[in-house]
Amino acid sequence: MEKIQTESASTDSASGSRRAGLVMAGIPASSVKLSIPADSLRKLPEGAVYRGKSGQANLTVGSDDSGNIVAEASCDSLQQLVLWYEEELARIRSETKSEISNDVQTVEKRPPNRMRTFITGVLAGLLAGVLLTIKLYKR
């Protein structure tokens, strides 16, 4: 059985130091073997099946309505492992999104001050009027 351990650390000013780790271990192999005489499979009543289980491995052998032999195999530990990884992935994604949103600083853009804009316009108009008046009187 092979074990791989990864560990990451991140610091957060509000919560201090935080550690997260993920341990992945190899799954021991499981196998099921059923020895069924072909004659027995052909004479199997409708809906009846042969079942075998060893560790996490499951095997079901039966026949369908057309007389075909149907074998179904599954492994519980692999199904649980996949579900765990899906939950872990969702947890990591939501944690990453919240950390990214906390890191982004938003700058609020204030709307322009209307009174200041009005006064600036009036002063610019007065200055332009004074300059034009001076230029016209010099002629």
mmCIF file of N, CA and C in Angstrom:
data_model
loop_
_atom_site.group_PDB
_atom_site.id
_atom_site.type_symbol
_atom_site.label_atom_id
_atom_site.label_comp_id
_atom_site.label_asym_id
_atom_site.label_seq_id
_atom_site.Cartn_x
_atom_site.Cartn_y
_atom_site.Cartn_z
ATOM 1 N N MET A 1 0.854 -1.177 0.000
ATOM 2 C CA MET A 1 0.000 0.000 0.000
ATOM 3 C C MET A 1 0.895 1.234 0.000
ATOM 4 N N GLU A 2 0.685 2.106 -0.940
ATOM 5 C CA GLU A 2 1.501 3.306 -1.081
ATOM 6 C C GLU A 2 0.756 4.479 -0.468
ATOM 7 N N LYS A 3 1.464 5.283 0.319
ATOM 8 C CA LYS A 3 0.855 6.459 0.928
ATOM 9 C C LYS A 3 1.538 7.703 0.408
ATOM 10 N N ILE A 4 0.744 8.661 -0.002
ATOM 11 C CA ILE A 4 1.262 9.947 -0.446
ATOM 12 C C ILE A 4 0.618 10.989 0.442
ATOM 13 N N GLN A 5 1.434 11.833 1.054
ATOM 14 C CA GLN A 5 0.877 12.865 1.928
ATOM 15 C C GLN A 5 1.332 14.216 1.431
ATOM 16 N N THR A 6 0.376 15.091 1.225
ATOM 17 C CA THR A 6 0.709 16.456 0.848
ATOM 18 C C THR A 6 0.158 17.364 1.918
ATOM 19 N N GLU A 7 0.879 18.432 2.185
ATOM 20 C CA GLU A 7 0.434 19.360 3.213
ATOM 21 C C GLU A 7 0.686 20.770 2.743
ATOM 22 N N SER A 8 -0.260 21.640 2.966
ATOM 23 C CA SER A 8 -0.075 23.032 2.592
ATOM 24 C C SER A 8 -0.399 23.890 3.796
ATOM 25 N N ALA A 9 0.230 25.045 3.855
ATOM 26 C CA ALA A 9 -0.026 25.959 4.965
ATOM 27 C C ALA A 9 -0.302 27.337 4.407
ATOM 28 N N SER A 10 -1.230 28.036 5.034
ATOM 29 C CA SER A 10 -1.493 29.412 4.659
ATOM 30 C C SER A 10 -1.769 30.191 5.922
ATOM 31 N N THR A 11 -1.487 31.461 5.885
ATOM 32 C CA THR A 11 -1.734 32.279 7.063
ATOM 33 C C THR A 11 -2.832 33.266 6.751
ATOM 34 N N ASP A 12 -3.594 33.527 7.733
ATOM 35 C CA ASP A 12 -4.703 34.458 7.627
ATOM 36 C C ASP A 12 -4.604 35.386 8.825
ATOM 37 N N SER A 13 -4.642 36.678 8.599
ATOM 38 C CA SER A 13 -4.440 37.617 9.699
ATOM 39 C C SER A 13 -5.523 37.487 10.769
ATOM 40 N N ALA A 14 -6.713 37.087 10.387
ATOM 41 C CA ALA A 14 -7.799 36.992 11.364
ATOM 42 C C ALA A 14 -7.724 35.710 12.178
ATOM 43 N N SER A 15 -7.353 34.603 11.554
ATOM 44 C CA SER A 15 -7.398 33.331 12.267
ATOM 45 C C SER A 15 -6.025 32.785 12.605
ATOM 46 N N GLY A 16 -4.972 33.503 12.320
ATOM 47 C CA GLY A 16 -3.628 33.022 12.632
ATOM 48 C C GLY A 16 -3.163 32.041 11.583
ATOM 49 N N SER A 17 -2.496 30.997 12.011
ATOM 50 C CA SER A 17 -1.959 30.024 11.065
ATOM 51 C C SER A 17 -2.945 28.882 10.891
ATOM 52 N N ARG A 18 -3.096 28.444 9.674
ATOM 53 C CA ARG A 18 -4.049 27.384 9.375
ATOM 54 C C ARG A 18 -3.348 26.345 8.521
ATOM 55 N N ARG A 19 -3.518 25.080 8.848
ATOM 56 C CA ARG A 19 -2.892 24.002 8.097
ATOM 57 C C ARG A 19 -3.972 23.099 7.513
ATOM 58 N N ALA A 20 -3.717 22.664 6.291
ATOM 59 C CA ALA A 20 -4.638 21.730 5.645
ATOM 60 C C ALA A 20 -3.808 20.626 5.026
ATOM 61 N N GLY A 21 -4.248 19.404 5.133
ATOM 62 C CA GLY A 21 -3.500 18.293 4.567
ATOM 63 C C GLY A 21 -4.420 17.317 3.866
ATOM 64 N N LEU A 22 -3.853 16.579 2.974
ATOM 65 C CA LEU A 22 -4.593 15.574 2.223
ATOM 66 C C LEU A 22 -3.747 14.316 2.194
ATOM 67 N N VAL A 23 -4.302 13.215 2.644
ATOM 68 C CA VAL A 23 -3.575 11.952 2.645
ATOM 69 C C VAL A 23 -4.264 11.021 1.662
ATOM 70 N N MET A 24 -3.487 10.540 0.703
ATOM 71 C CA MET A 24 -4.027 9.592 -0.266
ATOM 72 C C MET A 24 -3.339 8.253 -0.043
ATOM 73 N N ALA A 25 -4.095 7.215 0.133
ATOM 74 C CA ALA A 25 -3.534 5.892 0.351
ATOM 75 C C ALA A 25 -4.032 4.961 -0.745
ATOM 76 N N GLY A 26 -3.170 4.052 -1.159
ATOM 77 C CA GLY A 26 -3.578 3.066 -2.159
ATOM 78 C C GLY A 26 -4.646 2.144 -1.594
ATOM 79 N N ILE A 27 -5.521 1.700 -2.426
ATOM 80 C CA ILE A 27 -6.610 0.827 -2.004
ATOM 81 C C ILE A 27 -6.190 -0.612 -2.275
ATOM 82 N N PRO A 28 -6.303 -1.478 -1.268
ATOM 83 C CA PRO A 28 -5.936 -2.875 -1.510
ATOM 84 C C PRO A 28 -6.867 -3.495 -2.554
ATOM 85 N N ALA A 29 -6.297 -4.313 -3.390
ATOM 86 C CA ALA A 29 -7.077 -4.930 -4.471
ATOM 87 C C ALA A 29 -8.065 -5.944 -3.899
ATOM 88 N N SER A 30 -9.245 -5.970 -4.460
ATOM 89 C CA SER A 30 -10.272 -6.954 -4.117
ATOM 90 C C SER A 30 -10.745 -7.587 -5.409
ATOM 91 N N SER A 31 -10.964 -8.874 -5.378
ATOM 92 C CA SER A 31 -11.486 -9.543 -6.574
ATOM 93 C C SER A 31 -12.467 -10.626 -6.161
ATOM 94 N N VAL A 32 -13.399 -10.874 -7.042
ATOM 95 C CA VAL A 32 -14.412 -11.894 -6.814
ATOM 96 C C VAL A 32 -14.341 -12.883 -7.964
ATOM 97 N N LYS A 33 -14.408 -14.151 -7.623
ATOM 98 C CA LYS A 33 -14.413 -15.181 -8.663
ATOM 99 C C LYS A 33 -15.603 -16.097 -8.406
ATOM 100 N N LEU A 34 -16.430 -16.228 -9.419
ATOM 101 C CA LEU A 34 -17.570 -17.138 -9.352
ATOM 102 C C LEU A 34 -17.371 -18.229 -10.394
ATOM 103 N N SER A 35 -17.461 -19.473 -9.962
ATOM 104 C CA SER A 35 -17.411 -20.602 -10.902
ATOM 105 C C SER A 35 -18.820 -21.155 -11.023
ATOM 106 N N ILE A 36 -19.426 -20.908 -12.176
ATOM 107 C CA ILE A 36 -20.808 -21.336 -12.406
ATOM 108 C C ILE A 36 -20.833 -22.188 -13.663
ATOM 109 N N PRO A 37 -21.337 -23.399 -13.572
ATOM 110 C CA PRO A 37 -21.451 -24.210 -14.789
ATOM 111 C C PRO A 37 -22.391 -23.538 -15.794
ATOM 112 N N ALA A 38 -22.019 -23.554 -17.051
ATOM 113 C CA ALA A 38 -22.813 -22.908 -18.101
ATOM 114 C C ALA A 38 -24.227 -23.468 -18.122
ATOM 115 N N ASP A 39 -24.353 -24.747 -17.830
ATOM 116 C CA ASP A 39 -25.663 -25.391 -17.803
ATOM 117 C C ASP A 39 -26.577 -24.729 -16.763
ATOM 118 N N SER A 40 -26.004 -24.392 -15.598
ATOM 119 C CA SER A 40 -26.785 -23.766 -14.530
ATOM 120 C C SER A 40 -27.262 -22.378 -14.928
ATOM 121 N N LEU A 41 -26.412 -21.638 -15.665
ATOM 122 C CA LEU A 41 -26.819 -20.301 -16.099
ATOM 123 C C LEU A 41 -27.985 -20.359 -17.074
ATOM 124 N N ARG A 42 -27.958 -21.349 -17.949
ATOM 125 C CA ARG A 42 -29.046 -21.474 -18.935
ATOM 126 C C ARG A 42 -30.368 -21.872 -18.273
ATOM 127 N N LYS A 43 -30.302 -22.631 -17.192
ATOM 128 C CA LYS A 43 -31.513 -23.106 -16.512
ATOM 129 C C LYS A 43 -31.963 -22.170 -15.388
ATOM 130 N N LEU A 44 -31.281 -21.031 -15.251
ATOM 131 C CA LEU A 44 -31.599 -20.102 -14.172
ATOM 132 C C LEU A 44 -32.987 -19.501 -14.393
ATOM 133 N N PRO A 45 -33.856 -19.546 -13.376
ATOM 134 C CA PRO A 45 -35.192 -18.957 -13.524
ATOM 135 C C PRO A 45 -35.108 -17.443 -13.731
ATOM 136 N N GLU A 46 -36.144 -16.876 -14.319
ATOM 137 C CA GLU A 46 -36.171 -15.448 -14.601
ATOM 138 C C GLU A 46 -36.109 -14.659 -13.291
ATOM 139 N N GLY A 47 -35.219 -13.653 -13.246
ATOM 140 C CA GLY A 47 -35.068 -12.821 -12.051
ATOM 141 C C GLY A 47 -34.060 -13.358 -11.054
ATOM 142 N N ALA A 48 -33.645 -14.605 -11.182
ATOM 143 C CA ALA A 48 -32.667 -15.180 -10.248
ATOM 144 C C ALA A 48 -31.254 -14.815 -10.706
ATOM 145 N N VAL A 49 -30.354 -14.611 -9.750
ATOM 146 C CA VAL A 49 -28.976 -14.239 -10.059
ATOM 147 C C VAL A 49 -28.022 -14.969 -9.118
ATOM 148 N N TYR A 50 -26.779 -15.082 -9.547
ATOM 149 C CA TYR A 50 -25.701 -15.542 -8.684
ATOM 150 C C TYR A 50 -24.963 -14.294 -8.205
ATOM 151 N N ARG A 51 -24.658 -14.241 -6.910
ATOM 152 C CA ARG A 51 -23.955 -13.090 -6.355
ATOM 153 C C ARG A 51 -22.668 -13.547 -5.687
ATOM 154 N N GLY A 52 -21.643 -12.706 -5.816
ATOM 155 C CA GLY A 52 -20.385 -12.954 -5.133
ATOM 156 C C GLY A 52 -19.858 -11.655 -4.560
ATOM 157 N N LYS A 53 -19.239 -11.723 -3.374
ATOM 158 C CA LYS A 53 -18.692 -10.519 -2.744
ATOM 159 C C LYS A 53 -17.412 -10.912 -2.031
ATOM 160 N N SER A 54 -16.388 -10.077 -2.211
ATOM 161 C CA SER A 54 -15.124 -10.272 -1.507
ATOM 162 C C SER A 54 -14.534 -8.896 -1.230
ATOM 163 N N GLY A 55 -14.457 -8.508 0.023
ATOM 164 C CA GLY A 55 -13.965 -7.176 0.367
ATOM 165 C C GLY A 55 -14.903 -6.131 -0.200
ATOM 166 N N GLN A 56 -14.353 -5.253 -1.044
ATOM 167 C CA GLN A 56 -15.177 -4.196 -1.638
ATOM 168 C C GLN A 56 -15.755 -4.602 -2.993
ATOM 169 N N ALA A 57 -15.303 -5.720 -3.550
ATOM 170 C CA ALA A 57 -15.727 -6.127 -4.890
ATOM 171 C C ALA A 57 -17.033 -6.920 -4.828
ATOM 172 N N ASN A 58 -17.927 -6.620 -5.755
ATOM 173 C CA ASN A 58 -19.221 -7.311 -5.865
ATOM 174 C C ASN A 58 -19.403 -7.793 -7.294
ATOM 175 N N LEU A 59 -20.009 -8.961 -7.451
ATOM 176 C CA LEU A 59 -20.281 -9.503 -8.785
ATOM 177 C C LEU A 59 -21.667 -10.125 -8.771
ATOM 178 N N THR A 60 -22.457 -9.797 -9.780
ATOM 179 C CA THR A 60 -23.788 -10.368 -9.948
ATOM 180 C C THR A 60 -23.876 -10.916 -11.363
ATOM 181 N N VAL A 61 -24.265 -12.198 -11.478
ATOM 182 C CA VAL A 61 -24.391 -12.846 -12.783
ATOM 183 C C VAL A 61 -25.799 -13.401 -12.903
ATOM 184 N N GLY A 62 -26.433 -13.107 -14.026
ATOM 185 C CA GLY A 62 -27.780 -13.602 -14.266
ATOM 186 C C GLY A 62 -28.058 -13.593 -15.758
ATOM 187 N N SER A 63 -29.324 -13.670 -16.105
ATOM 188 C CA SER A 63 -29.692 -13.623 -17.520
ATOM 189 C C SER A 63 -30.830 -12.626 -17.695
ATOM 190 N N ASP A 64 -30.915 -12.076 -18.917
ATOM 191 C CA ASP A 64 -31.991 -11.133 -19.198
ATOM 192 C C ASP A 64 -33.142 -11.848 -19.905
ATOM 193 N N ASP A 65 -34.123 -11.079 -20.344
ATOM 194 C CA ASP A 65 -35.315 -11.648 -20.970
ATOM 195 C C ASP A 65 -35.002 -12.374 -22.269
ATOM 196 N N SER A 66 -33.911 -11.960 -22.958
ATOM 197 C CA SER A 66 -33.567 -12.561 -24.244
ATOM 198 C C SER A 66 -32.717 -13.819 -24.097
ATOM 199 N N GLY A 67 -32.372 -14.174 -22.872
ATOM 200 C CA GLY A 67 -31.539 -15.353 -22.657
ATOM 201 C C GLY A 67 -30.050 -15.052 -22.667
ATOM 202 N N ASN A 68 -29.680 -13.775 -22.738
ATOM 203 C CA ASN A 68 -28.274 -13.380 -22.701
ATOM 204 C C ASN A 68 -27.756 -13.422 -21.267
ATOM 205 N N ILE A 69 -26.493 -13.772 -21.108
ATOM 206 C CA ILE A 69 -25.877 -13.773 -19.784
ATOM 207 C C ILE A 69 -25.397 -12.351 -19.484
ATOM 208 N N VAL A 70 -25.767 -11.851 -18.300
ATOM 209 C CA VAL A 70 -25.433 -10.493 -17.897
ATOM 210 C C VAL A 70 -24.607 -10.559 -16.618
ATOM 211 N N ALA A 71 -23.427 -9.943 -16.635
ATOM 212 C CA ALA A 71 -22.574 -9.874 -15.448
ATOM 213 C C ALA A 71 -22.376 -8.410 -15.082
ATOM 214 N N GLU A 72 -22.610 -8.070 -13.815
ATOM 215 C CA GLU A 72 -22.422 -6.713 -13.326
ATOM 216 C C GLU A 72 -21.431 -6.750 -12.178
ATOM 217 N N ALA A 73 -20.416 -5.878 -12.240
ATOM 218 C CA ALA A 73 -19.401 -5.811 -11.192
ATOM 219 C C ALA A 73 -19.318 -4.395 -10.658
ATOM 220 N N SER A 74 -19.039 -4.259 -9.363
ATOM 221 C CA SER A 74 -18.849 -2.936 -8.754
ATOM 222 C C SER A 74 -17.846 -3.063 -7.609
ATOM 223 N N CYS A 75 -17.332 -1.924 -7.212
ATOM 224 C CA CYS A 75 -16.367 -1.892 -6.118
ATOM 225 C C CYS A 75 -16.742 -0.738 -5.204
ATOM 226 N N ASP A 76 -17.189 -1.025 -3.987
ATOM 227 C CA ASP A 76 -17.687 -0.010 -3.064
ATOM 228 C C ASP A 76 -16.641 1.035 -2.713
ATOM 229 N N SER A 77 -15.424 0.617 -2.450
ATOM 230 C CA SER A 77 -14.409 1.561 -1.977
ATOM 231 C C SER A 77 -14.087 2.601 -3.039
ATOM 232 N N LEU A 78 -14.069 2.209 -4.303
ATOM 233 C CA LEU A 78 -13.795 3.182 -5.358
ATOM 234 C C LEU A 78 -14.930 4.189 -5.473
ATOM 235 N N GLN A 79 -16.155 3.737 -5.309
ATOM 236 C CA GLN A 79 -17.287 4.648 -5.364
ATOM 237 C C GLN A 79 -17.228 5.638 -4.205
ATOM 238 N N GLN A 80 -16.896 5.177 -3.012
ATOM 239 C CA GLN A 80 -16.785 6.066 -1.868
ATOM 240 C C GLN A 80 -15.621 7.028 -2.053
ATOM 241 N N LEU A 81 -14.533 6.558 -2.605
ATOM 242 C CA LEU A 81 -13.370 7.399 -2.824
ATOM 243 C C LEU A 81 -13.696 8.519 -3.815
ATOM 244 N N VAL A 82 -14.409 8.206 -4.868
ATOM 245 C CA VAL A 82 -14.786 9.222 -5.851
ATOM 246 C C VAL A 82 -15.709 10.253 -5.204
ATOM 247 N N LEU A 83 -16.682 9.817 -4.417
ATOM 248 C CA LEU A 83 -17.568 10.754 -3.744
ATOM 249 C C LEU A 83 -16.787 11.650 -2.793
ATOM 250 N N TRP A 84 -15.826 11.096 -2.077
ATOM 251 C CA TRP A 84 -15.031 11.900 -1.170
ATOM 252 C C TRP A 84 -14.242 12.959 -1.922
ATOM 253 N N TYR A 85 -13.672 12.580 -3.061
ATOM 254 C CA TYR A 85 -12.917 13.551 -3.840
ATOM 255 C C TYR A 85 -13.830 14.644 -4.389
ATOM 256 N N GLU A 86 -15.052 14.295 -4.784
ATOM 257 C CA GLU A 86 -15.969 15.313 -5.271
ATOM 258 C C GLU A 86 -16.317 16.295 -4.154
ATOM 259 N N GLU A 87 -16.570 15.804 -2.948
ATOM 260 C CA GLU A 87 -16.871 16.682 -1.827
ATOM 261 C C GLU A 87 -15.650 17.526 -1.474
ATOM 262 N N GLU A 88 -14.488 16.912 -1.497
ATOM 263 C CA GLU A 88 -13.252 17.637 -1.188
ATOM 264 C C GLU A 88 -13.004 18.729 -2.220
ATOM 265 N N LEU A 89 -13.233 18.429 -3.499
ATOM 266 C CA LEU A 89 -13.042 19.409 -4.564
ATOM 267 C C LEU A 89 -13.995 20.586 -4.393
ATOM 268 N N ALA A 90 -15.250 20.310 -4.077
ATOM 269 C CA ALA A 90 -16.227 21.382 -3.863
ATOM 270 C C ALA A 90 -15.818 22.244 -2.672
ATOM 271 N N ARG A 91 -15.329 21.622 -1.599
ATOM 272 C CA ARG A 91 -14.906 22.365 -0.415
ATOM 273 C C ARG A 91 -13.705 23.264 -0.738
ATOM 274 N N ILE A 92 -12.741 22.728 -1.478
ATOM 275 C CA ILE A 92 -11.550 23.498 -1.829
ATOM 276 C C ILE A 92 -11.907 24.658 -2.743
ATOM 277 N N ARG A 93 -12.802 24.421 -3.697
ATOM 278 C CA ARG A 93 -13.216 25.495 -4.608
ATOM 279 C C ARG A 93 -13.895 26.635 -3.858
ATOM 280 N N SER A 94 -14.808 26.290 -2.951
ATOM 281 C CA SER A 94 -15.514 27.353 -2.213
ATOM 282 C C SER A 94 -14.548 28.090 -1.293
ATOM 283 N N GLU A 95 -13.596 27.373 -0.704
ATOM 284 C CA GLU A 95 -12.603 28.018 0.160
ATOM 285 C C GLU A 95 -11.715 28.956 -0.654
ATOM 286 N N THR A 96 -11.327 28.516 -1.846
ATOM 287 C CA THR A 96 -10.478 29.338 -2.708
ATOM 288 C C THR A 96 -11.226 30.594 -3.147
ATOM 289 N N LYS A 97 -12.500 30.449 -3.518
ATOM 290 C CA LYS A 97 -13.284 31.613 -3.935
ATOM 291 C C LYS A 97 -13.410 32.624 -2.808
ATOM 292 N N SER A 98 -13.637 32.144 -1.577
ATOM 293 C CA SER A 98 -13.790 33.075 -0.459
ATOM 294 C C SER A 98 -12.466 33.760 -0.136
ATOM 295 N N GLU A 99 -11.341 33.036 -0.266
ATOM 296 C CA GLU A 99 -10.039 33.659 -0.015
ATOM 297 C C GLU A 99 -9.719 34.701 -1.083
ATOM 298 N N ILE A 100 -10.065 34.412 -2.339
ATOM 299 C CA ILE A 100 -9.813 35.364 -3.417
ATOM 300 C C ILE A 100 -10.664 36.605 -3.224
ATOM 301 N N SER A 101 -11.925 36.428 -2.857
ATOM 302 C CA SER A 101 -12.800 37.587 -2.676
ATOM 303 C C SER A 101 -12.356 38.417 -1.477
ATOM 304 N N ASN A 102 -11.756 37.781 -0.472
ATOM 305 C CA ASN A 102 -11.259 38.538 0.678
ATOM 306 C C ASN A 102 -10.004 39.323 0.315
ATOM 307 N N ASP A 103 -9.200 38.802 -0.630
ATOM 308 C CA ASP A 103 -7.956 39.447 -1.004
ATOM 309 C C ASP A 103 -8.161 40.651 -1.922
ATOM 310 N N VAL A 104 -9.229 40.659 -2.683
ATOM 311 C CA VAL A 104 -9.466 41.738 -3.644
ATOM 312 C C VAL A 104 -9.945 42.976 -2.896
ATOM 313 N N GLN A 105 -9.256 44.089 -3.131
ATOM 314 C CA GLN A 105 -9.656 45.343 -2.501
ATOM 315 C C GLN A 105 -10.480 46.138 -3.504
ATOM 316 N N THR A 106 -11.627 46.574 -3.064
ATOM 317 C CA THR A 106 -12.488 47.339 -3.961
ATOM 318 C C THR A 106 -12.293 48.828 -3.680
ATOM 319 N N VAL A 107 -12.183 49.587 -4.745
ATOM 320 C CA VAL A 107 -12.044 51.032 -4.641
ATOM 321 C C VAL A 107 -13.364 51.641 -5.089
ATOM 322 N N GLU A 108 -13.970 52.394 -4.197
ATOM 323 C CA GLU A 108 -15.243 53.001 -4.532
ATOM 324 C C GLU A 108 -15.000 54.277 -5.317
ATOM 325 N N LYS A 109 -15.663 54.374 -6.440
ATOM 326 C CA LYS A 109 -15.561 55.586 -7.243
ATOM 327 C C LYS A 109 -16.755 56.464 -6.886
ATOM 328 N N ARG A 110 -16.451 57.635 -6.337
ATOM 329 C CA ARG A 110 -17.520 58.534 -5.927
ATOM 330 C C ARG A 110 -18.047 59.303 -7.125
ATOM 331 N N PRO A 111 -19.325 59.567 -7.137
ATOM 332 C CA PRO A 111 -19.868 60.380 -8.237
ATOM 333 C C PRO A 111 -19.318 61.803 -8.130
ATOM 334 N N PRO A 112 -19.206 62.501 -9.253
ATOM 335 C CA PRO A 112 -18.651 63.864 -9.209
ATOM 336 C C PRO A 112 -19.552 64.782 -8.390
ATOM 337 N N ASN A 113 -18.923 65.730 -7.702
ATOM 338 C CA ASN A 113 -19.643 66.704 -6.889
ATOM 339 C C ASN A 113 -20.282 67.722 -7.837
ATOM 340 N N ARG A 114 -21.597 67.799 -7.867
ATOM 341 C CA ARG A 114 -22.311 68.668 -8.824
ATOM 342 C C ARG A 114 -22.061 70.144 -8.559
ATOM 343 N N MET A 115 -22.007 70.498 -7.306
ATOM 344 C CA MET A 115 -21.802 71.913 -6.972
ATOM 345 C C MET A 115 -20.413 72.365 -7.403
ATOM 346 N N ARG A 116 -19.420 71.499 -7.192
ATOM 347 C CA ARG A 116 -18.049 71.833 -7.586
ATOM 348 C C ARG A 116 -17.946 71.979 -9.110
ATOM 349 N N THR A 117 -18.629 71.092 -9.838
ATOM 350 C CA THR A 117 -18.627 71.173 -11.295
ATOM 351 C C THR A 117 -19.291 72.474 -11.761
ATOM 352 N N PHE A 118 -20.390 72.846 -11.128
ATOM 353 C CA PHE A 118 -21.096 74.085 -11.489
ATOM 354 C C PHE A 118 -20.213 75.309 -11.257
ATOM 355 N N ILE A 119 -19.580 75.381 -10.093
ATOM 356 C CA ILE A 119 -18.732 76.538 -9.765
ATOM 357 C C ILE A 119 -17.541 76.603 -10.724
ATOM 358 N N THR A 120 -16.954 75.471 -11.057
ATOM 359 C CA THR A 120 -15.831 75.439 -12.002
ATOM 360 C C THR A 120 -16.276 75.976 -13.365
ATOM 361 N N GLY A 121 -17.450 75.590 -13.810
ATOM 362 C CA GLY A 121 -17.975 76.067 -15.095
ATOM 363 C C GLY A 121 -18.222 77.564 -15.092
ATOM 364 N N VAL A 122 -18.802 78.065 -13.993
ATOM 365 C CA VAL A 122 -19.076 79.509 -13.887
ATOM 366 C C VAL A 122 -17.765 80.297 -13.892
ATOM 367 N N LEU A 123 -16.780 79.836 -13.127
ATOM 368 C CA LEU A 123 -15.484 80.533 -13.082
ATOM 369 C C LEU A 123 -14.790 80.497 -14.439
ATOM 370 N N ALA A 124 -14.857 79.383 -15.134
ATOM 371 C CA ALA A 124 -14.255 79.292 -16.465
ATOM 372 C C ALA A 124 -14.956 80.252 -17.423
ATOM 373 N N GLY A 125 -16.265 80.357 -17.327
ATOM 374 C CA GLY A 125 -17.021 81.283 -18.175
ATOM 375 C C GLY A 125 -16.663 82.731 -17.884
ATOM 376 N N LEU A 126 -16.555 83.077 -16.596
ATOM 377 C CA LEU A 126 -16.176 84.442 -16.221
ATOM 378 C C LEU A 126 -14.773 84.777 -16.708
ATOM 379 N N LEU A 127 -13.846 83.845 -16.558
ATOM 380 C CA LEU A 127 -12.476 84.068 -17.005
ATOM 381 C C LEU A 127 -12.437 84.256 -18.513
ATOM 382 N N ALA A 128 -13.178 83.428 -19.242
ATOM 383 C CA ALA A 128 -13.214 83.565 -20.701
ATOM 384 C C ALA A 128 -13.839 84.905 -21.083
ATOM 385 N N GLY A 129 -14.890 85.315 -20.379
ATOM 386 C CA GLY A 129 -15.536 86.600 -20.658
ATOM 387 C C GLY A 129 -14.603 87.765 -20.402
ATOM 388 N N VAL A 130 -13.857 87.719 -19.292
ATOM 389 C CA VAL A 130 -12.908 88.796 -18.966
ATOM 390 C C VAL A 130 -11.814 88.863 -20.006
ATOM 391 N N LEU A 131 -11.274 87.735 -20.403
ATOM 392 C CA LEU A 131 -10.200 87.718 -21.402
ATOM 393 C C LEU A 131 -10.692 88.246 -22.751
ATOM 394 N N LEU A 132 -11.896 87.864 -23.168
ATOM 395 C CA LEU A 132 -12.449 88.368 -24.433
ATOM 396 C C LEU A 132 -12.711 89.866 -24.368
ATOM 397 N N THR A 133 -13.201 90.302 -23.223
ATOM 398 C CA THR A 133 -13.463 91.735 -23.062
ATOM 399 C C THR A 133 -12.169 92.524 -23.146
ATOM 400 N N ILE A 134 -11.132 92.084 -22.485
ATOM 401 C CA ILE A 134 -9.825 92.766 -22.523
ATOM 402 C C ILE A 134 -9.291 92.774 -23.943
ATOM 403 N N LYS A 135 -9.409 91.669 -24.637
ATOM 404 C CA LYS A 135 -8.883 91.583 -26.023
ATOM 405 C C LYS A 135 -9.649 92.512 -26.950
ATOM 406 N N LEU A 136 -10.975 92.655 -26.777
ATOM 407 C CA LEU A 136 -11.777 93.523 -27.634
ATOM 408 C C LEU A 136 -11.479 94.995 -27.348
ATOM 409 N N TYR A 137 -11.227 95.410 -26.127
ATOM 410 C CA TYR A 137 -10.936 96.793 -25.795
ATOM 411 C C TYR A 137 -9.560 97.213 -26.250
ATOM 412 N N LYS A 138 -8.625 96.286 -26.415
ATOM 413 C CA LYS A 138 -7.268 96.623 -26.896
ATOM 414 C C LYS A 138 -7.290 96.943 -28.371
ATOM 415 N N ARG A 139 -8.222 96.527 -29.091
ATOM 416 C CA ARG A 139 -8.273 96.802 -30.526
ATOM 417 C C ARG A 139 -8.601 98.187 -30.744
#
